[in-house]
GROMACS .gro file of C-alpha atoms in nm:
model
  338
    1UNK     CA    1   1.855 -10.046  -0.574
    2UNK     CA    2   1.870  -9.666  -0.573
    3UNK     CA    3   2.004  -9.469  -0.865
    4UNK     CA    4   2.378  -9.514  -0.848
    5UNK     CA    5   2.433  -9.225  -1.085
    6UNK     CA    6   2.343  -8.970  -0.820
    7UNK     CA    7   2.650  -8.769  -0.728
    8UNK     CA    8   2.753  -8.693  -0.373
    9UNK     CA    9   2.648  -8.332  -0.421
   10UNK     CA   10   2.307  -8.438  -0.555
   11UNK     CA   11   2.249  -8.660  -0.253
   12UNK     CA   12   2.357  -8.387  -0.012
   13UNK     CA   13   2.106  -8.149  -0.170
   14UNK     CA   14   1.825  -8.407  -0.157
   15UNK     CA   15   1.895  -8.483   0.209
   16UNK     CA   16   1.931  -8.119   0.312
   17UNK     CA   17   1.585  -8.037   0.175
   18UNK     CA   18   1.442  -8.236   0.465
   19UNK     CA   19   1.666  -8.103   0.744
   20UNK     CA   20   1.427  -7.844   0.893
   21UNK     CA   21   1.122  -8.071   0.906
   22UNK     CA   22   1.331  -8.357   1.046
   23UNK     CA   23   1.472  -8.125   1.312
   24UNK     CA   24   1.116  -8.028   1.404
   25UNK     CA   25   1.019  -8.394   1.431
   26UNK     CA   26   1.321  -8.483   1.644
   27UNK     CA   27   1.267  -8.175   1.862
   28UNK     CA   28   0.909  -8.282   1.934
   29UNK     CA   29   1.032  -8.630   2.016
   30UNK     CA   30   1.326  -8.527   2.236
   31UNK     CA   31   1.232  -8.187   2.383
   32UNK     CA   32   1.586  -8.060   2.328
   33UNK     CA   33   1.711  -7.825   2.057
   34UNK     CA   34   2.064  -7.959   2.068
   35UNK     CA   35   1.969  -8.327   2.092
   36UNK     CA   36   1.734  -8.276   1.795
   37UNK     CA   37   2.017  -8.136   1.584
   38UNK     CA   38   2.242  -8.423   1.690
   39UNK     CA   39   1.968  -8.672   1.600
   40UNK     CA   40   1.921  -8.519   1.256
   41UNK     CA   41   2.293  -8.518   1.190
   42UNK     CA   42   2.307  -8.886   1.289
   43UNK     CA   43   2.009  -8.949   1.057
   44UNK     CA   44   2.186  -8.779   0.767
   45UNK     CA   45   2.506  -8.977   0.826
   46UNK     CA   46   2.315  -9.306   0.843
   47UNK     CA   47   2.122  -9.217   0.527
   48UNK     CA   48   2.440  -9.129   0.344
   49UNK     CA   49   2.616  -9.451   0.445
   50UNK     CA   50   2.323  -9.679   0.359
   51UNK     CA   51   2.186  -9.496   0.056
   52UNK     CA   52   2.300  -9.769  -0.183
   53UNK     CA   53   2.073 -10.010   0.009
   54UNK     CA   54   1.771  -9.778  -0.024
   55UNK     CA   55   1.544  -9.966  -0.261
   56UNK     CA   56   1.303  -9.683  -0.329
   57UNK     CA   57   0.993  -9.875  -0.223
   58UNK     CA   58   0.902  -9.573  -0.010
   59UNK     CA   59   0.984  -9.208  -0.069
   60UNK     CA   60   1.318  -9.068   0.041
   61UNK     CA   61   1.127  -8.855   0.294
   62UNK     CA   62   0.957  -9.159   0.451
   63UNK     CA   63   1.288  -9.343   0.463
   64UNK     CA   64   1.453  -9.050   0.643
   65UNK     CA   65   1.169  -9.034   0.895
   66UNK     CA   66   1.212  -9.405   0.964
   67UNK     CA   67   1.582  -9.353   1.034
   68UNK     CA   68   1.513  -9.041   1.246
   69UNK     CA   69   1.249  -9.227   1.447
   70UNK     CA   70   1.491  -9.510   1.526
   71UNK     CA   71   1.759  -9.257   1.626
   72UNK     CA   72   1.517  -9.078   1.860
   73UNK     CA   73   1.385  -9.402   2.013
   74UNK     CA   74   1.743  -9.509   2.081
   75UNK     CA   75   1.814  -9.174   2.248
   76UNK     CA   76   1.500  -9.204   2.461
   77UNK     CA   77   1.581  -9.547   2.603
   78UNK     CA   78   1.733  -9.378   2.908
   79UNK     CA   79   1.378  -9.279   2.999
   80UNK     CA   80   1.448  -8.916   3.082
   81UNK     CA   81   1.149  -8.686   3.030
   82UNK     CA   82   1.227  -8.321   2.981
   83UNK     CA   83   1.001  -8.091   3.178
   84UNK     CA   84   0.912  -7.739   3.282
   85UNK     CA   85   0.954  -7.624   3.643
   86UNK     CA   86   0.577  -7.656   3.708
   87UNK     CA   87   0.591  -8.021   3.598
   88UNK     CA   88   0.836  -8.101   3.878
   89UNK     CA   89   0.755  -7.889   4.184
   90UNK     CA   90   0.481  -7.686   4.346
   91UNK     CA   91   0.467  -7.312   4.299
   92UNK     CA   92   0.687  -7.128   4.549
   93UNK     CA   93   0.567  -6.818   4.737
   94UNK     CA   94   0.801  -6.523   4.693
   95UNK     CA   95   0.885  -6.527   5.064
   96UNK     CA   96   1.037  -6.877   5.018
   97UNK     CA   97   1.197  -6.818   4.679
   98UNK     CA   98   1.536  -6.985   4.633
   99UNK     CA   99   1.729  -7.029   4.309
  100UNK     CA  100   1.816  -7.399   4.291
  101UNK     CA  101   1.950  -7.513   3.952
  102UNK     CA  102   1.897  -7.858   3.805
  103UNK     CA  103   2.106  -8.026   3.531
  104UNK     CA  104   2.052  -7.922   3.168
  105UNK     CA  105   1.898  -8.257   3.072
  106UNK     CA  106   1.610  -8.189   3.313
  107UNK     CA  107   1.457  -7.910   3.110
  108UNK     CA  108   1.241  -7.873   2.805
  109UNK     CA  109   1.447  -7.645   2.582
  110UNK     CA  110   1.345  -7.350   2.362
  111UNK     CA  111   1.407  -7.358   1.988
  112UNK     CA  112   1.413  -7.092   1.714
  113UNK     CA  113   1.113  -7.128   1.482
  114UNK     CA  114   1.338  -7.118   1.175
  115UNK     CA  115   1.518  -7.437   1.278
  116UNK     CA  116   1.206  -7.653   1.316
  117UNK     CA  117   0.924  -7.498   1.111
  118UNK     CA  118   0.964  -7.543   0.736
  119UNK     CA  119   0.803  -7.287   0.508
  120UNK     CA  120   0.458  -7.404   0.396
  121UNK     CA  121   0.199  -7.230   0.182
  122UNK     CA  122  -0.110  -7.360   0.363
  123UNK     CA  123  -0.189  -7.123   0.658
  124UNK     CA  124  -0.376  -7.399   0.843
  125UNK     CA  125  -0.078  -7.634   0.812
  126UNK     CA  126   0.156  -7.359   0.932
  127UNK     CA  127  -0.068  -7.292   1.234
  128UNK     CA  128  -0.073  -7.660   1.332
  129UNK     CA  129   0.305  -7.677   1.304
  130UNK     CA  130   0.346  -7.374   1.531
  131UNK     CA  131   0.099  -7.503   1.789
  132UNK     CA  132   0.283  -7.836   1.798
  133UNK     CA  133   0.612  -7.679   1.918
  134UNK     CA  134   0.458  -7.450   2.182
  135UNK     CA  135   0.587  -7.512   2.531
  136UNK     CA  136   0.267  -7.648   2.685
  137UNK     CA  137   0.212  -7.898   2.403
  138UNK     CA  138   0.578  -7.998   2.407
  139UNK     CA  139   0.559  -8.059   2.782
  140UNK     CA  140   0.251  -8.275   2.731
  141UNK     CA  141   0.430  -8.478   2.462
  142UNK     CA  142   0.710  -8.554   2.708
  143UNK     CA  143   0.460  -8.742   2.927
  144UNK     CA  144   0.398  -8.999   2.654
  145UNK     CA  145   0.596  -9.321   2.611
  146UNK     CA  146   0.835  -9.280   2.316
  147UNK     CA  147   0.641  -9.488   2.061
  148UNK     CA  148   0.310  -9.321   2.152
  149UNK     CA  149   0.487  -8.989   2.113
  150UNK     CA  150   0.603  -9.086   1.763
  151UNK     CA  151   0.257  -9.206   1.662
  152UNK     CA  152   0.087  -8.889   1.785
  153UNK     CA  153   0.335  -8.660   1.609
  154UNK     CA  154   0.324  -8.852   1.281
  155UNK     CA  155  -0.055  -8.887   1.277
  156UNK     CA  156  -0.178  -8.559   1.426
  157UNK     CA  157   0.098  -8.310   1.352
  158UNK     CA  158   0.240  -8.439   1.025
  159UNK     CA  159  -0.091  -8.593   0.904
  160UNK     CA  160   0.051  -8.932   0.805
  161UNK     CA  161  -0.195  -9.213   0.737
  162UNK     CA  162  -0.219  -9.492   0.993
  163UNK     CA  163  -0.090  -9.738   0.730
  164UNK     CA  164   0.215  -9.517   0.666
  165UNK     CA  165   0.295  -9.496   1.037
  166UNK     CA  166   0.249  -9.871   1.075
  167UNK     CA  167   0.497  -9.932   0.794
  168UNK     CA  168   0.746  -9.686   0.943
  169UNK     CA  169   0.728  -9.846   1.288
  170UNK     CA  170   0.709 -10.203   1.158
  171UNK     CA  171   0.377 -10.269   1.329
  172UNK     CA  172   0.006 -10.306   1.246
  173UNK     CA  173  -0.254 -10.038   1.174
  174UNK     CA  174  -0.450 -10.164   1.475
  175UNK     CA  175  -0.146 -10.113   1.696
  176UNK     CA  176  -0.098  -9.760   1.562
  177UNK     CA  177  -0.463  -9.671   1.621
  178UNK     CA  178  -0.445  -9.810   1.974
  179UNK     CA  179  -0.130  -9.611   2.052
  180UNK     CA  180  -0.291  -9.295   1.915
  181UNK     CA  181  -0.600  -9.347   2.128
  182UNK     CA  182  -0.391  -9.393   2.444
  183UNK     CA  183  -0.180  -9.086   2.360
  184UNK     CA  184  -0.489  -8.872   2.308
  185UNK     CA  185  -0.631  -8.993   2.640
  186UNK     CA  186  -0.312  -8.895   2.823
  187UNK     CA  187  -0.307  -8.549   2.666
  188UNK     CA  188  -0.674  -8.490   2.744
  189UNK     CA  189  -0.595  -8.541   3.114
  190UNK     CA  190  -0.353  -8.248   3.107
  191UNK     CA  191  -0.547  -7.926   3.158
  192UNK     CA  192  -0.263  -7.708   3.029
  193UNK     CA  193  -0.187  -7.884   2.699
  194UNK     CA  194  -0.363  -7.606   2.507
  195UNK     CA  195  -0.293  -7.323   2.750
  196UNK     CA  196  -0.106  -7.111   2.500
  197UNK     CA  197  -0.315  -7.198   2.193
  198UNK     CA  198  -0.492  -6.861   2.217
  199UNK     CA  199  -0.191  -6.700   2.048
  200UNK     CA  200  -0.303  -6.639   1.691
  201UNK     CA  201  -0.089  -6.699   1.384
  202UNK     CA  202   0.005  -6.441   1.279
  203UNK     CA  203  -0.037  -6.225   1.589
  204UNK     CA  204  -0.349  -6.014   1.568
  205UNK     CA  205  -0.351  -5.639   1.626
  206UNK     CA  206  -0.452  -5.671   1.992
  207UNK     CA  207  -0.169  -5.916   2.062
  208UNK     CA  208   0.083  -5.693   1.883
  209UNK     CA  209  -0.021  -5.398   2.098
  210UNK     CA  210   0.002  -5.614   2.410
  211UNK     CA  211   0.361  -5.702   2.321
  212UNK     CA  212   0.447  -5.338   2.257
  213UNK     CA  213   0.309  -5.248   2.600
  214UNK     CA  214   0.503  -5.536   2.752
  215UNK     CA  215   0.831  -5.418   2.601
  216UNK     CA  216   0.768  -5.063   2.725
  217UNK     CA  217   0.678  -5.188   3.074
  218UNK     CA  218   0.971  -5.429   3.100
  219UNK     CA  219   1.237  -5.197   2.961
  220UNK     CA  220   1.103  -4.919   3.184
  221UNK     CA  221   1.080  -5.166   3.473
  222UNK     CA  222   0.734  -5.024   3.541
  223UNK     CA  223   0.573  -5.280   3.771
  224UNK     CA  224   0.236  -5.104   3.770
  225UNK     CA  225   0.221  -5.120   3.391
  226UNK     CA  226   0.343  -5.480   3.391
  227UNK     CA  227   0.082  -5.584   3.647
  228UNK     CA  228  -0.190  -5.449   3.417
  229UNK     CA  229  -0.071  -5.687   3.143
  230UNK     CA  230  -0.049  -6.003   3.356
  231UNK     CA  231  -0.330  -6.249   3.410
  232UNK     CA  232  -0.399  -6.292   3.780
  233UNK     CA  233  -0.275  -6.654   3.756
  234UNK     CA  234   0.023  -6.576   3.532
  235UNK     CA  235   0.324  -6.806   3.565
  236UNK     CA  236   0.692  -6.716   3.555
  237UNK     CA  237   0.968  -6.976   3.518
  238UNK     CA  238   1.347  -6.951   3.497
  239UNK     CA  239   1.520  -7.273   3.389
  240UNK     CA  240   1.773  -7.403   3.493
  241UNK     CA  241   1.623  -7.302   3.831
  242UNK     CA  242   1.328  -7.509   3.945
  243UNK     CA  243   1.161  -7.208   4.108
  244UNK     CA  244   0.836  -7.092   3.952
  245UNK     CA  245   0.605  -6.814   4.062
  246UNK     CA  246   0.230  -6.763   4.024
  247UNK     CA  247   0.038  -6.435   4.025
  248UNK     CA  248   0.141  -6.080   3.943
  249UNK     CA  249   0.219  -5.987   4.304
  250UNK     CA  250   0.488  -6.254   4.343
  251UNK     CA  251   0.618  -6.204   3.989
  252UNK     CA  252   0.665  -5.828   4.018
  253UNK     CA  253   0.787  -5.873   4.375
  254UNK     CA  254   1.059  -6.106   4.251
  255UNK     CA  255   1.156  -5.866   3.975
  256UNK     CA  256   1.208  -5.580   4.220
  257UNK     CA  257   1.406  -5.792   4.471
  258UNK     CA  258   1.606  -6.094   4.348
  259UNK     CA  259   1.562  -5.977   3.989
  260UNK     CA  260   1.634  -5.609   4.049
  261UNK     CA  261   1.953  -5.618   3.837
  262UNK     CA  262   1.730  -5.647   3.527
  263UNK     CA  263   1.611  -5.287   3.561
  264UNK     CA  264   1.707  -5.094   3.251
  265UNK     CA  265   1.717  -5.406   3.030
  266UNK     CA  266   1.669  -5.416   2.653
  267UNK     CA  267   1.456  -5.664   2.458
  268UNK     CA  268   1.503  -5.781   2.098
  269UNK     CA  269   1.219  -5.979   1.936
  270UNK     CA  270   1.277  -6.345   1.849
  271UNK     CA  271   1.054  -6.618   1.703
  272UNK     CA  272   1.065  -6.908   1.945
  273UNK     CA  273   0.849  -7.221   1.988
  274UNK     CA  274   0.573  -7.078   1.773
  275UNK     CA  275   0.527  -6.802   2.029
  276UNK     CA  276   0.631  -6.439   2.071
  277UNK     CA  277   0.961  -6.402   2.249
  278UNK     CA  278   1.250  -6.172   2.322
  279UNK     CA  279   1.624  -6.183   2.369
  280UNK     CA  280   1.671  -6.018   2.706
  281UNK     CA  281   1.987  -5.813   2.765
  282UNK     CA  282   2.050  -5.659   3.105
  283UNK     CA  283   2.286  -5.371   3.184
  284UNK     CA  284   2.650  -5.469   3.229
  285UNK     CA  285   2.782  -5.245   3.512
  286UNK     CA  286   3.142  -5.360   3.462
  287UNK     CA  287   3.191  -5.358   3.083
  288UNK     CA  288   2.914  -5.114   2.998
  289UNK     CA  289   2.644  -5.175   2.740
  290UNK     CA  290   2.419  -5.478   2.780
  291UNK     CA  291   2.493  -5.844   2.839
  292UNK     CA  292   2.274  -6.147   2.751
  293UNK     CA  293   2.048  -6.261   3.032
  294UNK     CA  294   1.767  -6.478   2.894
  295UNK     CA  295   1.555  -6.592   2.604
  296UNK     CA  296   1.201  -6.496   2.703
  297UNK     CA  297   0.904  -6.697   2.573
  298UNK     CA  298   0.561  -6.541   2.626
  299UNK     CA  299   0.218  -6.705   2.643
  300UNK     CA  300  -0.091  -6.495   2.573
  301UNK     CA  301  -0.459  -6.565   2.634
  302UNK     CA  302  -0.762  -6.340   2.665
  303UNK     CA  303  -0.562  -6.023   2.603
  304UNK     CA  304  -0.326  -6.089   2.897
  305UNK     CA  305   0.012  -6.251   2.951
  306UNK     CA  306  -0.052  -6.591   3.110
  307UNK     CA  307   0.306  -6.708   3.121
  308UNK     CA  308   0.655  -6.587   3.063
  309UNK     CA  309   0.951  -6.813   3.071
  310UNK     CA  310   1.311  -6.702   3.106
  311UNK     CA  311   1.568  -6.949   2.970
  312UNK     CA  312   1.886  -6.831   3.135
  313UNK     CA  313   2.167  -7.041   2.983
  314UNK     CA  314   2.271  -6.761   2.749
  315UNK     CA  315   2.598  -6.924   2.636
  316UNK     CA  316   2.389  -7.195   2.474
  317UNK     CA  317   2.078  -7.005   2.364
  318UNK     CA  318   2.208  -6.681   2.218
  319UNK     CA  319   2.438  -6.847   1.959
  320UNK     CA  320   2.155  -7.088   1.871
  321UNK     CA  321   1.933  -6.790   1.791
  322UNK     CA  322   2.211  -6.607   1.607
  323UNK     CA  323   2.212  -6.328   1.865
  324UNK     CA  324   2.504  -6.100   1.959
  325UNK     CA  325   2.673  -6.167   2.292
  326UNK     CA  326   2.697  -5.798   2.374
  327UNK     CA  327   2.498  -5.483   2.297
  328UNK     CA  328   2.728  -5.185   2.330
  329UNK     CA  329   2.476  -4.904   2.308
  330UNK     CA  330   2.110  -4.838   2.248
  331UNK     CA  331   2.200  -4.757   1.887
  332UNK     CA  332   2.354  -5.102   1.847
  333UNK     CA  333   2.033  -5.253   1.979
  334UNK     CA  334   1.832  -5.084   1.708
  335UNK     CA  335   2.079  -5.195   1.440
  336UNK     CA  336   2.081  -5.556   1.562
  337UNK     CA  337   1.703  -5.568   1.570
  338UNK     CA  338   1.664  -5.415   1.223
   0.00000   0.00000   0.00000
């Protein structure tokens, strides 16, 4: 039996030490920031209630991962797979563009790095962790059956031994190795699973300059400058709408027509899904100042922007990222971003 002398406060502290890494695990499993936090909270409650039955044959961390895995597998029994717009429909030409929303549970959700990436000293380990929450990899994970998903994350992202995963899942090492092989085969069939892996960690000087040019082009709504930064096959998405656009002509064309109200916007940097991103505020003609419009997540490869994704449900995303719901003036913007 576990040490009964541990106080409630001691146990809370021991459990909380694992919250960020467990949230990262549940996020990779579920594809949803909010469901991941719910899953971790459920894990903590279950751990608290059953702690006296914890016999200590495994570490507290392993025990928590076992609980979290069961919580996630239960949540995934409905079979819903979160996706990006390009996983569901064909690219739409600008001339046929229509903004058709789908329910929240359809979409792969963004997440602040700080909520899912624990601080680690090993740069290689940190880089793997970041790559494993990037949008393309997350979308690929969603194509895997739940148990294969768990095996792949535990083995390849968290570097657990096959024997440890087998014990956690209550199965054999052979079964774990077979599931990992099938998961790898599925991911290898997806051409885009590493599409954004060219983003270095930390950003190199060239990528930093690219982002500075992007901010200047976007805030100035300079389509010529923006076109120069976009890869010819760049992709733009806008969940909860299923519309997605390909190529700089359609992207800039959209921004100057249906998206024209974003002229004069302001961008604040955020760390999201292991990628560079921005909180996008557009001018508020009624109240003045700037109002939240989107969390932008950018993908970079070969010195160009290959994808930028606008997550538009600001009432959910801005509080999650700890962002203000109004920028009054340009001075406020500087203060908030400091």
